mmCIF file of C-alpha atoms in Angstrom:
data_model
loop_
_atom_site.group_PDB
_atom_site.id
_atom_site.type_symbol
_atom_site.label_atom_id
_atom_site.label_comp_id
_atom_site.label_asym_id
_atom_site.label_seq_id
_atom_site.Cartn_x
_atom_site.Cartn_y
_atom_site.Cartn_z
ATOM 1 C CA UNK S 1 153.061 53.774 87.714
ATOM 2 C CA UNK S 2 150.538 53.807 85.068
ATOM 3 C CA UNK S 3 151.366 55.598 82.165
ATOM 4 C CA UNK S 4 148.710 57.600 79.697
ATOM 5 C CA UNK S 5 149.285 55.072 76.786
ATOM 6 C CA UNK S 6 148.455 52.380 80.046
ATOM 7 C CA UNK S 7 145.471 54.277 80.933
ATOM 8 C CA UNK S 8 144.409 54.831 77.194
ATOM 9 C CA UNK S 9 144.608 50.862 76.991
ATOM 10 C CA UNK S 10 142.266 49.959 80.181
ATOM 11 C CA UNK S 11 139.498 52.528 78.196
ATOM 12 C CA UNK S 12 139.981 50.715 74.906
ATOM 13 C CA UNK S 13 139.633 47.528 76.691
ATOM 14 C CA UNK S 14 136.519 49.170 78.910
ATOM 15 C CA UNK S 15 134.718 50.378 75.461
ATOM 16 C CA UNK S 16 135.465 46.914 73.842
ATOM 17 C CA UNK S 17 134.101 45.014 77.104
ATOM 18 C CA UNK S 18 130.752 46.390 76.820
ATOM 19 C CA UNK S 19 130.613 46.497 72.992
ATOM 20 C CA UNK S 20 131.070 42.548 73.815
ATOM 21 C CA UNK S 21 129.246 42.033 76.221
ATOM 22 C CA UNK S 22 132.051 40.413 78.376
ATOM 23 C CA UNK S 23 131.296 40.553 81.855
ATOM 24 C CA UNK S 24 134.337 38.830 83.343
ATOM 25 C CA UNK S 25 136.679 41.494 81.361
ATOM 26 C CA UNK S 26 134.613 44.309 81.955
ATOM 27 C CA UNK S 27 135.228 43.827 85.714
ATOM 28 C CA UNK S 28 138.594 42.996 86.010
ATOM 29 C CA UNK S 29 139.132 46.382 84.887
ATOM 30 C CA UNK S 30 138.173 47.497 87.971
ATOM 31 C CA UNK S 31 140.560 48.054 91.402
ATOM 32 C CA UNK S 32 138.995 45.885 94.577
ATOM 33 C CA UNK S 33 137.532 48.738 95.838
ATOM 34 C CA UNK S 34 136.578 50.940 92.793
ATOM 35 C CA UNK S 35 133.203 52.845 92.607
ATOM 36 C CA UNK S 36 130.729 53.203 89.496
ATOM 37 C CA UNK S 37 128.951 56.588 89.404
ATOM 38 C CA UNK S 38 126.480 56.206 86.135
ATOM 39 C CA UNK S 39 124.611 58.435 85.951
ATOM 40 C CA UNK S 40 126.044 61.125 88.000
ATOM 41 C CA UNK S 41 123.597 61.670 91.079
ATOM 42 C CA UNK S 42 122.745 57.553 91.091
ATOM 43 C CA UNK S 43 123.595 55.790 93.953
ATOM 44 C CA UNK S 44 126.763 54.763 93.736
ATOM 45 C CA UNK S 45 128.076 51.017 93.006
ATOM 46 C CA UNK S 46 131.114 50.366 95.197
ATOM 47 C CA UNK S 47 133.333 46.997 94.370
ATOM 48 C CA UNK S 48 133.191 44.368 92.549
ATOM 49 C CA UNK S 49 130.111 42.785 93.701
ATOM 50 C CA UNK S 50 127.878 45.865 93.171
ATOM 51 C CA UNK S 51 129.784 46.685 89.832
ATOM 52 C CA UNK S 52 128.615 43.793 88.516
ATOM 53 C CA UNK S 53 125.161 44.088 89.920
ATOM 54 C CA UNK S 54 125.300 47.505 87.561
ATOM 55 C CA UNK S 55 126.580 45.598 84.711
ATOM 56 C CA UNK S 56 123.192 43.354 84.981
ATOM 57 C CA UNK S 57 121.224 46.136 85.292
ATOM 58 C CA UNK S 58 122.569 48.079 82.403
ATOM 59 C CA UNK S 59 124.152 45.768 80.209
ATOM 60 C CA UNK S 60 122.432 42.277 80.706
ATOM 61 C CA UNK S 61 119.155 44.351 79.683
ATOM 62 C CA UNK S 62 120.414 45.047 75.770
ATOM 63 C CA UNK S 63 120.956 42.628 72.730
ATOM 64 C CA UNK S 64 123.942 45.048 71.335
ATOM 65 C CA UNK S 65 125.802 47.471 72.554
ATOM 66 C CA UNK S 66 127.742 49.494 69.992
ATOM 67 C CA UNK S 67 130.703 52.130 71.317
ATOM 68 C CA UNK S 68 132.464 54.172 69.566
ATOM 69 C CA UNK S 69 134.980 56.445 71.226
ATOM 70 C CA UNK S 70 134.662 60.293 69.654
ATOM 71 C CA UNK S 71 138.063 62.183 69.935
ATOM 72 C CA UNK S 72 140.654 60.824 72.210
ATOM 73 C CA UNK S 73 140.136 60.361 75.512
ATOM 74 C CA UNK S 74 142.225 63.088 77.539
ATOM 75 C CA UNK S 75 144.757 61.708 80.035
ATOM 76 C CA UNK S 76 146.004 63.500 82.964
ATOM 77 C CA UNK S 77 147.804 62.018 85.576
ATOM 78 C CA UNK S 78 145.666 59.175 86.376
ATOM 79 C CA UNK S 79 142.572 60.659 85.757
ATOM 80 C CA UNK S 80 140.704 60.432 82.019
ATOM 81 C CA UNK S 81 137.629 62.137 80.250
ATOM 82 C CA UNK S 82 136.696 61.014 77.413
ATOM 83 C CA UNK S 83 132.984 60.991 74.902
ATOM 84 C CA UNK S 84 131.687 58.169 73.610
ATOM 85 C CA UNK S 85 128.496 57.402 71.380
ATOM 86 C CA UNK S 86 126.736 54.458 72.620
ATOM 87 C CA UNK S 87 123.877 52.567 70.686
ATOM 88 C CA UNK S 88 122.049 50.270 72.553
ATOM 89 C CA UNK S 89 119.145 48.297 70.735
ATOM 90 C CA UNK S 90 116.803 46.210 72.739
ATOM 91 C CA UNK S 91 113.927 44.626 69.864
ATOM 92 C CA UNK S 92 113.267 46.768 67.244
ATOM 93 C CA UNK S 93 114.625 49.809 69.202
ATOM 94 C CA UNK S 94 118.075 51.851 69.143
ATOM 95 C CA UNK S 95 118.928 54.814 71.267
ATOM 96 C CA UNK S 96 122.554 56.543 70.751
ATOM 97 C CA UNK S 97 123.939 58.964 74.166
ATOM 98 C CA UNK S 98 127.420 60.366 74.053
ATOM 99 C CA UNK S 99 128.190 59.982 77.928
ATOM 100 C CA UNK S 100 131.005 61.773 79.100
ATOM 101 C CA UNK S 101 133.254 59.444 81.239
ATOM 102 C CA UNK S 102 135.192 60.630 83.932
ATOM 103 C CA UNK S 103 137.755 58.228 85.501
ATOM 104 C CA UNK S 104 140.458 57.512 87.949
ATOM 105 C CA UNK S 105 142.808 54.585 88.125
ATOM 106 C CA UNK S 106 145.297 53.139 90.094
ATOM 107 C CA UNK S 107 149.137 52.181 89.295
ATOM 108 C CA UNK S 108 147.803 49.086 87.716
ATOM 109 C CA UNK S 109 146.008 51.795 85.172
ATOM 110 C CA UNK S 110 143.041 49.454 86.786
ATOM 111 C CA UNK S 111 139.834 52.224 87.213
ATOM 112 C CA UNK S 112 139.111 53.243 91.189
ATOM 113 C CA UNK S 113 136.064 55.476 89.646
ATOM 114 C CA UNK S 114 133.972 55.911 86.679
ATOM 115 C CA UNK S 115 131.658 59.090 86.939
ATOM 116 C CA UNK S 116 129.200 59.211 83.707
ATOM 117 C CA UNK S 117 127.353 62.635 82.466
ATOM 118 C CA UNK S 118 124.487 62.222 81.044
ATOM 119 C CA UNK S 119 121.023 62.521 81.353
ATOM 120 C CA UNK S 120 118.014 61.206 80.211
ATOM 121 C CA UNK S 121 117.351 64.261 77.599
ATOM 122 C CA UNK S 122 120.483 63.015 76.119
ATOM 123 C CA UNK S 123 118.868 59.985 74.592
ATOM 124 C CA UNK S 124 118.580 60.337 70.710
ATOM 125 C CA UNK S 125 116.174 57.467 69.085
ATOM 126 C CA UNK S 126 118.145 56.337 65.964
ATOM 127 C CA UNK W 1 118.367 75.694 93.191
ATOM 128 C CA UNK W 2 119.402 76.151 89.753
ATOM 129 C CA UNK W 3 118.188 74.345 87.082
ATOM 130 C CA UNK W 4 119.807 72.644 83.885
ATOM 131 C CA UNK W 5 118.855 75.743 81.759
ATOM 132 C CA UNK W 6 120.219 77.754 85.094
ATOM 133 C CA UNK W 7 123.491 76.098 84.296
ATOM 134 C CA UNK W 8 123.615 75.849 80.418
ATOM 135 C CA UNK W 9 123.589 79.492 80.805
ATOM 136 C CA UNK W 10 126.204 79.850 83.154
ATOM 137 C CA UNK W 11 128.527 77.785 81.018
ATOM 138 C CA UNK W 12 127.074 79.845 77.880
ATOM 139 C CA UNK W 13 128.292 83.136 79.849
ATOM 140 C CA UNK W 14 131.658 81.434 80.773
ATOM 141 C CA UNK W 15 132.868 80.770 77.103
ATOM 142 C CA UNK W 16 131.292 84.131 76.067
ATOM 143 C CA UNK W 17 133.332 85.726 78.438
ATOM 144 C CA UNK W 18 136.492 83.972 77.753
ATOM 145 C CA UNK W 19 136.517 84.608 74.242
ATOM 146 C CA UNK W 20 135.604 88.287 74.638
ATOM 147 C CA UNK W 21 138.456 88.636 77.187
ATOM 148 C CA UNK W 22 136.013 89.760 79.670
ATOM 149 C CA UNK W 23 137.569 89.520 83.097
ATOM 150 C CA UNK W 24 134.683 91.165 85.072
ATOM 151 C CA UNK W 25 132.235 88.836 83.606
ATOM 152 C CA UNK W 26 134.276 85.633 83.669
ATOM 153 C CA UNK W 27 134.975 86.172 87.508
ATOM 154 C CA UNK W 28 130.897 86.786 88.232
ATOM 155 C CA UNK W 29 130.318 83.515 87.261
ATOM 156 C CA UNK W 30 131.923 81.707 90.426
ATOM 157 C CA UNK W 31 130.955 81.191 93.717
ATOM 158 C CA UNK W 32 133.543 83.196 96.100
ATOM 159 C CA UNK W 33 135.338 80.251 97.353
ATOM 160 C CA UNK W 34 135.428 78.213 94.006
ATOM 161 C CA UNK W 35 138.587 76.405 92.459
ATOM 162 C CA UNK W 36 139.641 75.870 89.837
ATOM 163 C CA UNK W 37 141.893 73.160 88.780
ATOM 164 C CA UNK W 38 143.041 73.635 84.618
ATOM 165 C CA UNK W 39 144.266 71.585 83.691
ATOM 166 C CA UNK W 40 143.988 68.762 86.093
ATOM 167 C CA UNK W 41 146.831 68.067 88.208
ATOM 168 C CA UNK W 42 147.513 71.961 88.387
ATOM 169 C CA UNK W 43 147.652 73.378 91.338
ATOM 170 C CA UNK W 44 144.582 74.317 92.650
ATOM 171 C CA UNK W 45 143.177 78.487 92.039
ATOM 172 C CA UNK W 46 140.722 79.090 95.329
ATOM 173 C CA UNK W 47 138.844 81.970 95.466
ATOM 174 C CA UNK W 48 138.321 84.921 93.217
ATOM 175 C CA UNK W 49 141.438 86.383 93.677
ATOM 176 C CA UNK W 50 143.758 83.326 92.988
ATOM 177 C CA UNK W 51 141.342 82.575 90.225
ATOM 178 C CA UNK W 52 141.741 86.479 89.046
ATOM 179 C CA UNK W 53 145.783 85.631 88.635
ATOM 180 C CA UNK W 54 145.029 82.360 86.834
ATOM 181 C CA UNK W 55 143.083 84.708 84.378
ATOM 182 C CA UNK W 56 145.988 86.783 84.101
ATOM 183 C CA UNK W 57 148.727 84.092 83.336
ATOM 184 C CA UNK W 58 145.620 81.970 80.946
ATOM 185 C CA UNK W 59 144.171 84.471 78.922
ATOM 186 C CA UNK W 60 145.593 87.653 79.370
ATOM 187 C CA UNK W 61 148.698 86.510 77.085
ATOM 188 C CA UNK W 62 146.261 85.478 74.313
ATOM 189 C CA UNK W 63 145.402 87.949 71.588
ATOM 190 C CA UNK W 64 142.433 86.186 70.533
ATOM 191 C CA UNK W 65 140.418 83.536 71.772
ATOM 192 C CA UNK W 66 137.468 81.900 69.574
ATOM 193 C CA UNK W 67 136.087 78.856 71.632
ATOM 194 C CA UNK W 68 133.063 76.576 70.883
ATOM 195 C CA UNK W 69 130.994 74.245 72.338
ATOM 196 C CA UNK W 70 130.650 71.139 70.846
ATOM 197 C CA UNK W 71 127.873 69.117 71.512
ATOM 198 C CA UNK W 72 125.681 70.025 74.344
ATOM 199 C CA UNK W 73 126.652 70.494 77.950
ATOM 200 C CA UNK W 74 125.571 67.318 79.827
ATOM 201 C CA UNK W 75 123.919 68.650 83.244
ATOM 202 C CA UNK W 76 123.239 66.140 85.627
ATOM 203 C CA UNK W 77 121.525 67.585 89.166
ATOM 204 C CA UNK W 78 124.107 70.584 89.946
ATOM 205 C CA UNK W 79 127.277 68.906 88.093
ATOM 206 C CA UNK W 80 128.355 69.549 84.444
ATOM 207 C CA UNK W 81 130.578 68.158 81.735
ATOM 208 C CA UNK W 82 131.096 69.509 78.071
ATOM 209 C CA UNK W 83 133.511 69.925 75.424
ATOM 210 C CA UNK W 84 134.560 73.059 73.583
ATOM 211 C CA UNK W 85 137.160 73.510 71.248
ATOM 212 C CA UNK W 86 139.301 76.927 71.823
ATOM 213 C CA UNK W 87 141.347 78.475 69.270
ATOM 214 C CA UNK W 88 144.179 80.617 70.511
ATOM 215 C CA UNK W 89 146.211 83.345 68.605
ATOM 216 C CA UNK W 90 149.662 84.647 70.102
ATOM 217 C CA UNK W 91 151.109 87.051 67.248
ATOM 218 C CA UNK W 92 151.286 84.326 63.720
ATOM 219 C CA UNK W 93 150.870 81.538 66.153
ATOM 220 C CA UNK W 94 147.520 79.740 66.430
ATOM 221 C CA UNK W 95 146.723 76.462 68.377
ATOM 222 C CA UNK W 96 143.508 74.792 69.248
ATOM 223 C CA UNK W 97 142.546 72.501 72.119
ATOM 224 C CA UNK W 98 139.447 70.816 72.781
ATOM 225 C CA UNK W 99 139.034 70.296 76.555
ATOM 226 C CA UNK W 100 136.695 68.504 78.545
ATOM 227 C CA UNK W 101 135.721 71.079 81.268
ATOM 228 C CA UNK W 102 134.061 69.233 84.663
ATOM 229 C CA UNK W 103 132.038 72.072 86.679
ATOM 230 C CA UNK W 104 130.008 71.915 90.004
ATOM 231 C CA UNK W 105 127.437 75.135 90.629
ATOM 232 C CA UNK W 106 125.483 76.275 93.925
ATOM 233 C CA UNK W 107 122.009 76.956 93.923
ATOM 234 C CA UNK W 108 122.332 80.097 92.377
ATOM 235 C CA UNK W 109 124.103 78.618 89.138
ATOM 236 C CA UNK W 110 127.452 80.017 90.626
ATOM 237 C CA UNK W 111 130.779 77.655 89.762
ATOM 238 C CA UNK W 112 131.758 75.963 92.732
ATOM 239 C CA UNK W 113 134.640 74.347 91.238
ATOM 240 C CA UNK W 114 136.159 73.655 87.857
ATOM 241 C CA UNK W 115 138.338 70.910 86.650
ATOM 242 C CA UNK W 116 139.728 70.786 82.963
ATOM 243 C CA UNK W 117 140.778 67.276 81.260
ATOM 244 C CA UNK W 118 143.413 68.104 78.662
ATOM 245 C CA UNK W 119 146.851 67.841 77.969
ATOM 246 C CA UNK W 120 150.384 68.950 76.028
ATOM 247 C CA UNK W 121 149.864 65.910 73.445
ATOM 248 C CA UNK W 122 146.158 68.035 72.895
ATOM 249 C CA UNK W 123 147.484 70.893 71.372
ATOM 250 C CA UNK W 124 147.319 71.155 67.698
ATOM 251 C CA UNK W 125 148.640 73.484 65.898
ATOM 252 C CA UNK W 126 145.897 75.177 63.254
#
């Protein structure tokens, strides 16, 4: 059973991943099966292999990523919300969104779903 | 169908209502068979009259209420997610929380269903 200090780690390790830019620990975060909602009303990524088709997408596309988490992320059960302020800079450019994450994991504290709420009027150019 | 500013002002009307202690109000503001799950892993409140009791047992032991949003409500297509911070006063006792509320709405801007991410460890005494 995964406890919240468990679950706080895996979203530690999550923000971290992408601040890196490390692929291979970004997914194996992830259950098997686990499905990536980002934004909420996309279609949604299911396993691995599509998760990591996201991570090209949305990832491979910036230089640096920088996350910070804002507050602490609240743990329930084995569910999560948490906000985070994201820079991403791609040239000369920066943009900052503080997505709320929603997410579920499994006894592994591994994530089975990652819903993100934002939208595009969200974007702030830094 | 609703619209972001549709729903902004349904969750405007929502904390209004909370921290004026207005039952009436508060209960307009869902759909008739809407739940409400707070915080998660509570058992769920369907309908208007289970929702009425959760009322009851939530805020009707509060004196006062003061609650905030904090940052903006991020509205994606007819799903919500925001933070607010709510300060509550029982006799000399005050404690604030800052919860991240998940919402769903029909077409008329109506909650469909609530779920709220916080827990014990959130409290803090002010």
């Amino acid at each position: 059973m995964a406890t919240a200090d468990d679950i706080r780690a895996t979203i530690d390790k999550y923000l971290a991943a992408f601040a890196a830019g490390d692929k291979e620990s970004y997914l194996g975060l992830f259950a098997e099966d686990a499905t990536v909602e980002d934004p909420v009303g996309a279609p949604i990524c299911r396993g691995r292999e599509e998760i990591s088709g996201f991570w090209d997408r949305m990832r491979g596309m910036a230089e640096k990523m920088e996350l910070v988490l804002l507050g602490s992320a609240r743990v329930v059960g084995k569910e999560a919300a948490f906000v985070f302020r994201v820079t991403t800079t791609v040239g000369d450019n920066s943009v900052a969104l503080e997505p709320i994450d929603v997410m579920s994991f499994d006894d592994d504290a591994k994530i089975t779903s990652m819903r993100a709420f934002w939208g595009p009027e969200d974007l702030q150019a830094v």
